[in-house]
Amino acid sequence: MLNALQVVTTVVVGVMVGVEFSVAFVMNRIFNALPEDSGQLARAHGGRMLGAVMPVWYIGSVVLAAVWALADRHGTGLVVAGAALLVVSVIMSVLLLVPINNRGKTWTPENRPADWKQQMDRWDRFHYVRVAVIIAAFACLAAALV
């Protein structure tokens, strides 16, 4: 049972890392290259879609890692570190990224603020840090498997 928990946790966190990495280094660059208002509309739509899914994914990852840490009597240091980093990513999300995302997902070309690009750049910078944190969490969990 522990082996299944370890694999499920590692896969769930790994896929989350892949999605967030793709948002940071692929999707947002595509959106920024779109003509006229298309990029802003794409970001708003992405914010609504991922904003509905990611909270469950992030919290679920923390719960899975915490259960793993509690269930595993050997090598829990890496698992605890991974879980702690996932908690940091949730805190970062709630305090830094979600407020910007909540504003951005309601914007249209008609109602967006004048500084919308600066707000999106700020979100991107915070997101890069969050991606680094969840990559480190994933690395800890993957190393704990060895």
N, CA and C of each residue as an Amber inpcrd file, in Angstrom:
protein
   438
   0.8130000  -1.1950000   0.0000000   0.0000000   0.0000000   0.0000000
   0.8630000   1.2670000   0.0000000   1.9460000   1.2540000   0.7860000
   2.8400000   2.4060000   0.8320000   3.4500000   2.6670000  -0.5470000
   3.8310000   1.5940000  -1.2420000   4.4110000   1.7730000  -2.5750000
   3.4300000   2.4620000  -3.5200000   2.1770000   2.0750000  -3.4600000
   1.1700000   2.7110000  -4.3130000   1.0210000   4.1880000  -3.9630000
   0.9950000   4.5010000  -2.6730000   0.9070000   5.8950000  -2.2270000
   2.1090000   6.6960000  -2.7260000   3.2980000   6.1200000  -2.6310000
   4.5010000   6.8070000  -3.0850000   4.4430000   7.1060000  -4.5830000
   4.0270000   6.1160000  -5.3490000   3.9590000   6.2940000  -6.8050000
   2.8780000   7.3000000  -7.1730000   1.7000000   7.1810000  -6.5820000
   0.6080000   8.1100000  -6.8920000   1.0130000   9.5400000  -6.5360000
   1.5990000   9.7270000  -5.3750000   2.0230000  11.0740000  -4.9500000
   3.0440000  11.6450000  -5.9150000   4.0350000  10.8450000  -6.2690000
   5.0980000  11.3190000  -7.1660000   4.5320000  11.6550000  -8.5450000
   3.6270000  10.8410000  -9.0390000   3.0320000  11.1020000 -10.3540000
   2.1510000  12.3500000 -10.3090000   1.3240000  12.4860000  -9.2790000
   0.4450000  13.6560000  -9.1710000   1.2680000  14.9390000  -9.1050000
   2.3020000  14.9460000  -8.2710000   3.1500000  16.1380000  -8.1580000
   3.9310000  16.3590000  -9.4520000   4.4180000  15.2900000 -10.0500000
   5.1700000  15.4160000 -11.2990000   4.3470000  15.9880000 -12.4360000
   3.1150000  15.5440000 -12.5570000   2.2410000  16.0850000 -13.6060000
   1.9180000  17.5540000 -13.3210000   1.7030000  17.8840000 -12.0450000
   1.4660000  19.2840000 -11.6800000   2.6630000  20.1510000 -12.0670000
   3.8590000  19.6600000 -11.8010000   5.0670000  20.3860000 -12.2000000
   5.0740000  20.5960000 -13.7110000   4.7280000  19.5550000 -14.4550000
   4.7090000  19.6710000 -15.9130000   3.7270000  20.7160000 -16.4030000
   2.5440000  20.7350000 -15.8140000   1.5380000  21.7220000 -16.2090000
   2.0330000  23.1290000 -15.9010000   2.5260000  23.3320000 -14.6850000
   2.9650000  24.6720000 -14.2890000   4.2050000  25.1190000 -15.0730000
   5.1060000  24.1950000 -15.3570000   6.2720000  24.5080000 -16.1830000
   5.8120000  24.9370000 -17.5740000   4.8460000  24.2030000 -18.1180000
   4.3130000  24.5330000 -19.4420000   3.6550000  25.9040000 -19.4550000
   2.8970000  26.2230000 -18.4040000   2.2860000  27.5510000 -18.3210000
   3.3750000  28.6190000 -18.3370000   4.4140000  28.4210000 -17.5250000
   5.4610000  29.4360000 -17.3800000   6.2860000  29.6200000 -18.6450000
   6.6800000  28.5250000 -19.2540000   7.6830000  28.6170000 -20.3110000
   7.1700000  28.3300000 -21.7150000   5.8930000  27.9550000 -21.8280000
   5.3350000  27.6920000 -23.1610000   4.0730000  28.5220000 -23.3830000
   3.0360000  28.2530000 -22.5980000   1.7370000  28.8720000 -22.8590000
   1.7740000  30.3990000 -22.7630000   2.3470000  30.9390000 -21.6900000
   2.3490000  32.3990000 -21.5530000   3.1740000  33.0720000 -22.6430000
   4.2080000  32.4170000 -23.1030000   4.9870000  32.9930000 -24.2150000
   4.1740000  32.9740000 -25.5020000   3.3960000  31.9110000 -25.7010000
   2.4980000  31.8670000 -26.8670000   1.4620000  32.9750000 -26.7420000
   0.8430000  33.0980000 -25.5510000  -0.1830000  34.1230000 -25.3530000
   0.3780000  35.5190000 -25.5850000   1.5990000  35.7640000 -25.1120000
   2.2070000  37.0860000 -25.2750000   2.4970000  37.4130000 -26.7320000
   2.6280000  36.4030000 -27.5700000   2.9300000  36.6210000 -28.9870000
   1.6790000  36.7630000 -29.8480000   0.5180000  36.5290000 -29.2710000
  -0.7230000  36.6340000 -30.0410000  -1.0320000  38.0910000 -30.3680000
  -1.7010000  38.3190000 -31.4920000  -1.9860000  39.6970000 -31.9010000
  -3.0860000  40.3600000 -31.0700000  -2.9800000  41.6580000 -30.9860000
  -3.9770000  42.5320000 -30.3760000  -4.3740000  42.0560000 -28.9830000
  -5.6650000  41.8490000 -28.7570000  -6.1670000  41.5140000 -27.4320000
  -6.2260000  40.0070000 -27.1680000  -5.8170000  39.2060000 -28.1290000
  -5.9450000  37.7550000 -28.0030000  -5.1580000  37.1990000 -26.8250000
  -3.9620000  37.7020000 -26.5810000  -3.1370000  37.2050000 -25.4800000
  -3.7690000  37.4560000 -24.1300000  -4.3230000  38.6560000 -23.9500000
  -4.9790000  38.9770000 -22.6830000  -6.2230000  38.1270000 -22.4960000
  -6.9800000  37.9100000 -23.5580000  -8.1730000  37.0660000 -23.4680000
  -7.7990000  35.6100000 -23.1790000  -6.7080000  35.1480000 -23.7720000
  -6.2410000  33.7740000 -23.5190000  -5.8130000  33.6070000 -22.0670000
  -5.1060000  34.5940000 -21.5390000  -4.6940000  34.5210000 -20.1260000
  -5.9180000  34.5210000 -19.2090000  -6.9140000  35.3350000 -19.5190000
  -8.1280000  35.3740000 -18.6960000  -8.8300000  34.0140000 -18.7230000
  -8.9320000  33.4200000 -19.9000000  -9.5740000  32.1100000 -20.0190000
  -8.7580000  31.0380000 -19.2910000  -7.4420000  31.0760000 -19.4670000
  -6.5710000  30.1340000 -18.7580000  -6.6760000  30.3030000 -17.2550000
  -6.7830000  31.5340000 -16.8000000  -6.9440000  31.7990000 -15.3710000
  -8.2300000  31.2120000 -14.8250000  -9.2930000  31.2760000 -15.6160000
 -10.5610000  30.6880000 -15.1740000 -10.4720000  29.1610000 -15.1620000
  -9.9130000  28.5770000 -16.2100000  -9.8190000  27.1150000 -16.2920000
  -8.9130000  26.5460000 -15.2050000  -7.6710000  27.0130000 -15.1800000
  -6.7090000  26.4760000 -14.2150000  -7.0230000  26.9270000 -12.7940000
  -7.6310000  28.0930000 -12.6560000  -8.0290000  28.5670000 -11.3400000
  -9.0550000  27.6630000 -10.6810000  -9.8100000  26.9300000 -11.4860000
 -10.7970000  25.9970000 -10.9390000 -10.1630000  24.6620000 -10.5510000
  -9.0950000  24.2760000 -11.2190000  -8.4920000  22.9490000 -11.0270000
  -7.3050000  22.9740000 -10.0710000  -6.4670000  23.9690000 -10.1800000
  -5.1970000  23.9570000  -9.4620000  -5.3330000  23.9600000  -7.9400000
  -6.3030000  24.6330000  -7.3420000  -6.3890000  24.5490000  -5.8740000
  -6.5540000  23.1060000  -5.3790000  -7.3760000  22.3420000  -6.0590000
  -7.5720000  20.9380000  -5.6830000  -6.2750000  20.1620000  -5.8780000
  -5.5840000  20.4370000  -6.9670000  -4.3400000  19.7400000  -7.2790000
  -3.2580000  20.0700000  -6.2460000  -3.1060000  21.3400000  -5.9260000
  -2.0840000  21.7440000  -4.9550000  -2.3830000  21.1740000  -3.5730000
  -3.6120000  21.3510000  -3.1020000  -3.9780000  20.8420000  -1.7740000
  -3.9010000  19.3120000  -1.7610000  -4.3600000  18.6800000  -2.8220000
  -4.2690000  17.2240000  -2.9210000  -2.8380000  16.7310000  -2.8530000
  -1.9320000  17.4420000  -3.4840000  -0.5130000  17.0810000  -3.4490000
   0.0510000  17.1820000  -2.0380000  -0.3290000  18.2470000  -1.3300000
   0.1220000  18.4100000   0.0580000  -0.4090000  17.2600000   0.9080000
  -1.6720000  16.9340000   0.7530000  -2.2810000  15.8560000   1.5380000
  -1.5960000  14.5270000   1.2420000  -1.3870000  14.2240000  -0.0440000
  -0.7160000  12.9680000  -0.4020000   0.6850000  12.8970000   0.1980000
   1.4430000  13.9860000   0.0900000   2.8050000  13.9900000   0.6370000
   2.7790000  13.8690000   2.1610000   1.8320000  14.5060000   2.8040000
   1.7310000  14.4120000   4.2640000   1.3800000  12.9900000   4.7010000
   0.4540000  12.3650000   3.9980000   0.0930000  10.9790000   4.3200000
   1.2950000  10.0650000   4.1110000   2.0270000  10.2830000   3.0310000
   3.2420000   9.5020000   2.7720000   4.2270000   9.6710000   3.9280000
   4.4580000  10.9230000   4.3410000   5.4070000  11.1900000   5.4350000
   4.9780000  10.4920000   6.7280000   3.6910000  10.4860000   6.9880000
   3.1920000   9.8360000   8.2040000   3.2520000   8.3120000   8.1100000
   3.0560000   7.7780000   6.9160000   3.0010000   6.3240000   6.7370000
   4.3740000   5.6850000   6.6050000   5.3590000   6.4510000   6.1950000
   6.6950000   5.9000000   5.9250000   7.6030000   6.1210000   7.1230000
   8.1280000   5.0420000   7.6610000   9.0130000   5.1330000   8.8220000
  10.4860000   5.2890000   8.4210000  10.7920000   5.1390000   7.1420000
  12.1770000   5.2010000   6.6670000  12.3070000   6.3340000   5.6540000
  13.3380000   7.1140000   5.7870000  13.6330000   8.1470000   4.7930000
  12.6010000   9.2430000   4.7030000  11.9280000   9.5560000   5.8090000
  10.8760000  10.5650000   5.7360000  11.4140000  11.9880000   5.5990000
  12.7020000  12.2010000   5.8100000  13.2650000  13.5440000   5.7100000
  13.0140000  14.1740000   4.3540000  13.2590000  13.4290000   3.2900000
  13.0210000  13.9550000   1.9460000  11.5300000  14.1670000   1.6870000
  10.7160000  13.2680000   2.1980000   9.2690000  13.4030000   1.9990000
   8.7460000  14.6120000   2.7710000   9.2120000  14.7810000   4.0020000
   8.8120000  15.9490000   4.7980000   9.2720000  17.2340000   4.1040000
  10.4850000  17.2330000   3.5850000  10.9770000  18.4160000   2.8560000
  10.1120000  18.6920000   1.6260000   9.7760000  17.6390000   0.8850000
   8.9080000  17.8010000  -0.2830000   7.5460000  18.3400000   0.1030000
   6.9640000  17.7790000   1.1720000   5.6600000  18.2510000   1.6470000
   5.7450000  19.7100000   2.0990000   6.8150000  20.0630000   2.8000000
   6.9910000  21.4450000   3.2640000   7.0920000  22.4070000   2.0760000
   7.8100000  22.0080000   1.0510000   7.9090000  22.8550000  -0.1450000
   6.5510000  22.9960000  -0.8320000   5.7660000  21.9390000  -0.8320000
   4.4230000  22.0350000  -1.4010000   3.5560000  22.9930000  -0.5800000
   3.7190000  22.9730000   0.7310000   2.9940000  23.9280000   1.5830000
   3.4280000  25.3540000   1.2370000   4.7280000  25.5640000   1.0350000
   5.2270000  26.8850000   0.6400000   4.5750000  27.3240000  -0.6810000
   4.4410000  26.3860000  -1.6180000   3.8320000  26.7290000  -2.9090000
   2.3670000  27.1260000  -2.7500000   1.6650000  26.4740000  -1.8340000
   0.2650000  26.8370000  -1.5740000   0.1930000  28.2210000  -0.9450000
   1.0600000  28.4940000   0.0070000   1.0780000  29.8140000   0.6530000
   1.4040000  30.8970000  -0.3770000   2.3990000  30.6380000  -1.2090000
   2.7340000  31.5890000  -2.2770000   1.5310000  31.8320000  -3.1800000
   0.8580000  30.7500000  -3.5370000  -0.3020000  30.8620000  -4.4220000
  -1.3640000  31.7560000  -3.8180000  -1.7260000  31.4740000  -2.5670000
  -2.8110000  32.2030000  -1.9090000  -2.4500000  33.6730000  -1.7060000
  -1.2120000  33.9300000  -1.2870000  -0.8300000  35.3030000  -0.9540000
  -0.4130000  36.1420000  -2.1600000   0.2090000  35.5220000  -3.1550000
   0.8110000  36.2880000  -4.2440000   0.1310000  36.1170000  -5.5950000
  -0.1450000  34.8840000  -5.9800000  -0.6160000  34.6210000  -7.3370000
  -2.1350000  34.6860000  -7.4880000  -2.8610000  34.1010000  -6.5550000
  -4.3240000  34.0530000  -6.6750000  -4.9510000  35.4470000  -6.7380000
  -4.5130000  36.4120000  -5.9190000  -5.1380000  37.7420000  -6.0350000
  -4.9870000  38.3470000  -7.4390000  -3.8230000  38.1930000  -8.0350000
  -3.6230000  38.7130000  -9.3910000  -4.4730000  37.9240000 -10.3730000
  -4.4650000  36.6040000 -10.2310000  -5.2400000  35.7580000 -11.1300000
  -6.7350000  36.0710000 -11.0330000  -7.2280000  36.2940000  -9.8210000
  -8.6500000  36.5920000  -9.6570000  -9.0480000  37.8820000 -10.3630000
  -8.1470000  38.8420000 -10.3700000  -8.4290000  40.0750000 -11.1260000
  -8.3420000  39.7990000 -12.6240000  -7.2620000  39.1460000 -13.0310000
  -6.9980000  38.9430000 -14.4520000  -8.0230000  38.0910000 -15.1680000
  -8.6180000  37.1450000 -14.4780000  -9.5690000  36.2620000 -15.1540000
 -10.8890000  36.9540000 -15.4630000 -11.1100000  38.1450000 -14.9200000
 -12.3370000  38.8950000 -15.2050000 -12.1250000  39.9750000 -16.2630000
 -10.8800000  40.1860000 -16.6570000 -10.5940000  41.2850000 -17.5700000
 -11.0100000  40.9660000 -18.9950000 -11.4710000  41.9910000 -19.6650000
 -11.7220000  41.9790000 -21.1010000 -10.9910000  43.1970000 -21.6570000
 -10.8750000  43.2970000 -22.9620000 -10.2470000  44.5100000 -23.5130000
 -10.9620000  45.7970000 -23.1080000 -12.2310000  45.6860000 -22.7730000
 -12.9940000  46.8740000 -22.4030000 -12.8230000  47.2760000 -20.9340000
 -12.5340000  46.3250000 -20.0510000 -12.5200000  46.6780000 -18.6230000
 -11.1630000  46.4850000 -17.9360000 -10.1640000  46.0600000 -18.6610000
  -8.8580000  45.8100000 -18.0150000  -8.2170000  47.1370000 -17.6070000
  -7.4270000  47.0920000 -16.5290000  -6.7660000  48.3260000 -16.0920000
  -5.6010000  48.6890000 -17.0080000  -5.1730000  49.9180000 -16.9040000
  -4.0700000  50.3840000 -17.7510000  -2.7760000  49.6140000 -17.4870000
  -2.5910000  49.1460000 -16.2560000  -1.3480000  48.4360000 -15.9080000
  -1.4840000  46.9120000 -15.9800000  -2.4020000  46.4150000 -16.7860000
  -2.6540000  44.9710000 -16.8200000  -1.4080000  44.1830000 -17.2230000
  -0.6100000  44.7100000 -18.1340000   0.6030000  43.9870000 -18.5480000
   1.6050000  43.9100000 -17.4020000   1.7340000  44.9750000 -16.6350000
   2.6430000  44.9560000 -15.4820000   2.1510000  43.9490000 -14.4420000
   0.8420000  43.8610000 -14.2510000   0.2990000  42.8850000 -13.3090000
   0.5590000  41.4520000 -13.7950000   0.4300000  41.2320000 -15.0990000
   0.7110000  39.9030000 -15.6420000   2.2060000  39.5770000 -15.5340000
   3.0600000  40.5700000 -15.7410000   4.5060000  40.3580000 -15.5680000
   4.8330000  40.0050000 -14.1190000   4.1630000  40.6690000 -13.1950000
   4.3720000  40.3650000 -11.7720000   3.9220000  38.9350000 -11.4660000
   2.7540000  38.5490000 -11.9910000   2.2630000  37.1790000 -11.8100000
   3.2890000  36.1890000 -12.3670000   3.8230000  36.4840000 -13.5510000
   4.8150000  35.5960000 -14.1700000   6.0460000  35.4360000 -13.2780000
   6.5420000  36.5230000 -12.7230000   7.7210000  36.4450000 -11.8520000
   7.4510000  35.5810000 -10.6240000   6.3150000  35.7940000  -9.9830000
   5.9550000  34.9540000  -8.8410000   5.7920000  33.4930000  -9.2670000
   5.2200000  33.2920000 -10.4370000   4.9930000  31.9340000 -10.9380000
   6.3160000  31.2160000 -11.1980000   7.3160000  31.9160000 -11.7280000
   8.6300000  31.2880000 -11.9380000   9.1970000  30.7640000 -10.6170000
   9.0540000  31.5560000  -9.5660000   9.5430000  31.1290000  -8.2530000
   8.7430000  29.9190000  -7.7750000   7.4260000  29.9700000  -7.9370000
   6.5920000  28.8390000  -7.5190000   6.9550000  27.5840000  -8.2920000
   7.2220000  27.7030000  -9.5760000   7.6340000  26.5350000 -10.3660000
   8.9320000  25.9580000  -9.8040000   9.8770000  26.8130000  -9.4550000
  11.1310000  26.3270000  -8.8630000  10.8630000  25.5850000  -7.5470000
   9.9390000  26.1090000  -6.7490000   9.6100000  25.4690000  -5.4640000
   8.9880000  24.1000000  -5.6910000   8.0500000  23.9850000  -6.6280000
   7.4120000  22.6780000  -6.8300000   8.3380000  21.6980000  -7.5390000
   9.2690000  22.1960000  -8.3400000  10.2770000  21.3020000  -8.9140000
  11.1500000  20.7350000  -7.7980000  11.5320000  21.5790000  -6.8560000
  12.3240000  21.1020000  -5.7130000  11.5330000  20.0890000  -4.8900000
  10.2350000  20.3420000  -4.6970000   9.3860000  19.3870000  -3.9670000
   9.3390000  18.0550000  -4.7060000   9.1510000  18.1080000  -6.0070000
   9.1150000  16.8880000  -6.8150000  10.4390000  16.1350000  -6.7280000
  11.5470000  16.8660000  -6.7840000  12.8640000  16.2310000  -6.6970000
  13.0300000  15.5170000  -5.3500000  12.5710000  16.1450000  -4.2770000
  12.6420000  15.5080000  -2.9580000  11.8220000  14.2260000  -2.9240000
  10.6100000  14.2840000  -3.4540000   9.7530000  13.1020000  -3.4450000
  10.3330000  11.9900000  -4.3210000  10.8400000  12.3660000  -5.4860000
  11.4270000  11.3700000  -6.3800000  12.6670000  10.7430000  -5.7340000
  13.4860000  11.5570000  -5.0910000  14.6930000  11.0290000  -4.4260000
  14.3240000  10.1120000  -3.2660000  13.2070000  10.3810000  -2.6190000
  12.7700000   9.5380000  -1.4990000  12.3910000   8.1320000  -1.9610000
  12.1010000   7.9900000  -3.2300000  11.7600000   6.6720000  -3.7730000
  12.9630000   5.7540000  -3.8960000  14.1380000   6.3470000  -3.9630000
  15.3710000   5.5680000  -4.2000000  15.8680000   4.9430000  -2.9240000
